[in-house]
Short mmCIF file of C-alpha atoms in Angstrom, two decimals:
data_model
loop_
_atom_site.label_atom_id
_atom_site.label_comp_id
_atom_site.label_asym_id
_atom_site.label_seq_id
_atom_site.Cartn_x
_atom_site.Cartn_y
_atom_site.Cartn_z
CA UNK A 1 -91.80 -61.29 -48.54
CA UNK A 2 -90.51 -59.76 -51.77
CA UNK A 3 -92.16 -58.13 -54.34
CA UNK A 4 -91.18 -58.54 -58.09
CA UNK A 5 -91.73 -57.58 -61.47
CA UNK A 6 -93.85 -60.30 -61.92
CA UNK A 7 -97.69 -59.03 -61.71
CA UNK A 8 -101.60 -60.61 -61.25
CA UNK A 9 -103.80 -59.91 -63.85
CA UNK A 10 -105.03 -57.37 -62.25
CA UNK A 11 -101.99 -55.32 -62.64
CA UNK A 12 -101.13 -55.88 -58.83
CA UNK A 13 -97.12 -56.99 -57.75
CA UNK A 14 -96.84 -60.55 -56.84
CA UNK A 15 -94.91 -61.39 -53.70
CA UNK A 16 -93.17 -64.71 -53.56
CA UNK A 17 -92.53 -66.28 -50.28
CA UNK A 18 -90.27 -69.79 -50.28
CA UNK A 19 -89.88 -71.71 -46.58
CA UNK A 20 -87.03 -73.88 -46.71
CA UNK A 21 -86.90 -76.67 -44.20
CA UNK A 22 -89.21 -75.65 -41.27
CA UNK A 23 -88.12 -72.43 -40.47
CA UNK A 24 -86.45 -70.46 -42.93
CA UNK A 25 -88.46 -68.07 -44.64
CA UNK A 26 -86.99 -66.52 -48.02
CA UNK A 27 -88.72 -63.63 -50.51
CA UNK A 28 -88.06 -63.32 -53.86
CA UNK A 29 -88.15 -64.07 -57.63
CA UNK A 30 -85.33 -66.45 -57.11
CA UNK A 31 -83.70 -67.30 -53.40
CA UNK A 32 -80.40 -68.54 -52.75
CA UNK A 33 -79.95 -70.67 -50.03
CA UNK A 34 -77.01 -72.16 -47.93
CA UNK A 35 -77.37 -75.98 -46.76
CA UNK A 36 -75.53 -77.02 -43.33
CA UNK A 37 -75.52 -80.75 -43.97
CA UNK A 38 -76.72 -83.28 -46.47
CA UNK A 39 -80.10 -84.30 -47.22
CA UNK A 40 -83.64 -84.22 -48.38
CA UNK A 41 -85.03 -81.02 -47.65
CA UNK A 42 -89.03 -79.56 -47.65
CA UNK A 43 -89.31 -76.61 -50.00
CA UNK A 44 -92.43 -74.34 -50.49
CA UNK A 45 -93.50 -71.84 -52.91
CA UNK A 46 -96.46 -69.78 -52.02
CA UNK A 47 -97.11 -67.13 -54.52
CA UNK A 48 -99.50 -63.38 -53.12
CA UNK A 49 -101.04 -60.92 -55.42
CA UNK A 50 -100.59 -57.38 -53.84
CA UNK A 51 -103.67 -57.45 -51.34
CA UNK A 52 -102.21 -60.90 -50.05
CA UNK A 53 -104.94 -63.49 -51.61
CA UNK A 54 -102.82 -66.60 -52.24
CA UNK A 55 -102.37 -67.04 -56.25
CA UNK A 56 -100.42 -70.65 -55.68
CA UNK A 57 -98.55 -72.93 -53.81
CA UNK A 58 -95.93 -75.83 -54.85
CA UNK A 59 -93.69 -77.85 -52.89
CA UNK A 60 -91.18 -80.30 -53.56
CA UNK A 61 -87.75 -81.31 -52.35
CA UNK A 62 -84.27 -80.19 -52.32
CA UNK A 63 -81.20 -82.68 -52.45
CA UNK A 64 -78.59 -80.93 -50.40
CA UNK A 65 -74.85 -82.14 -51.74
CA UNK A 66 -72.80 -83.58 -48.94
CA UNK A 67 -70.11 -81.19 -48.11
CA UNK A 68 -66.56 -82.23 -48.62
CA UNK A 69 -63.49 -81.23 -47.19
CA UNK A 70 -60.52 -80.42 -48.46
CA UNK A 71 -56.96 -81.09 -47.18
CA UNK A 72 -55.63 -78.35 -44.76
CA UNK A 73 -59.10 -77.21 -43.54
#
């Protein structure tokens, strides 16, 4: 869970919570994240206000690349 700059109308710091695949769990404005293998992968946004009432949800799909490798590795 991360908090940001981002606020609820209220004035209160949103926190921004991303679960990518089925277990990992990433906070923040914007998340990096590393893919192990190719593929379709589940991705949620759920959005908090500071007491931790749900503002909003999305969820969609990632297309992980396939990973190449290069000569010599």
């Amino acid at each position: 869970r991360s908090r940001s700059r981002s606020a609820a109308p209220e004035g209160q710091a949103l926190s921004f919570d991303w679960r990518v695949g089925t277990r990992d769990v990433l906070g923040g404005e914007r998340v990096r994240y590393g893919f192990t293998r190719a593929g379709d992968v589940p991705v949620e946004l759920t959005v908090s206000d500071g007491t931790g009432l749900v503002c909003g949800t999305a969820s969609g799909t990632a297309t992980a690349p396939a990973l190449s490798r290069f000569a010599g590795q």
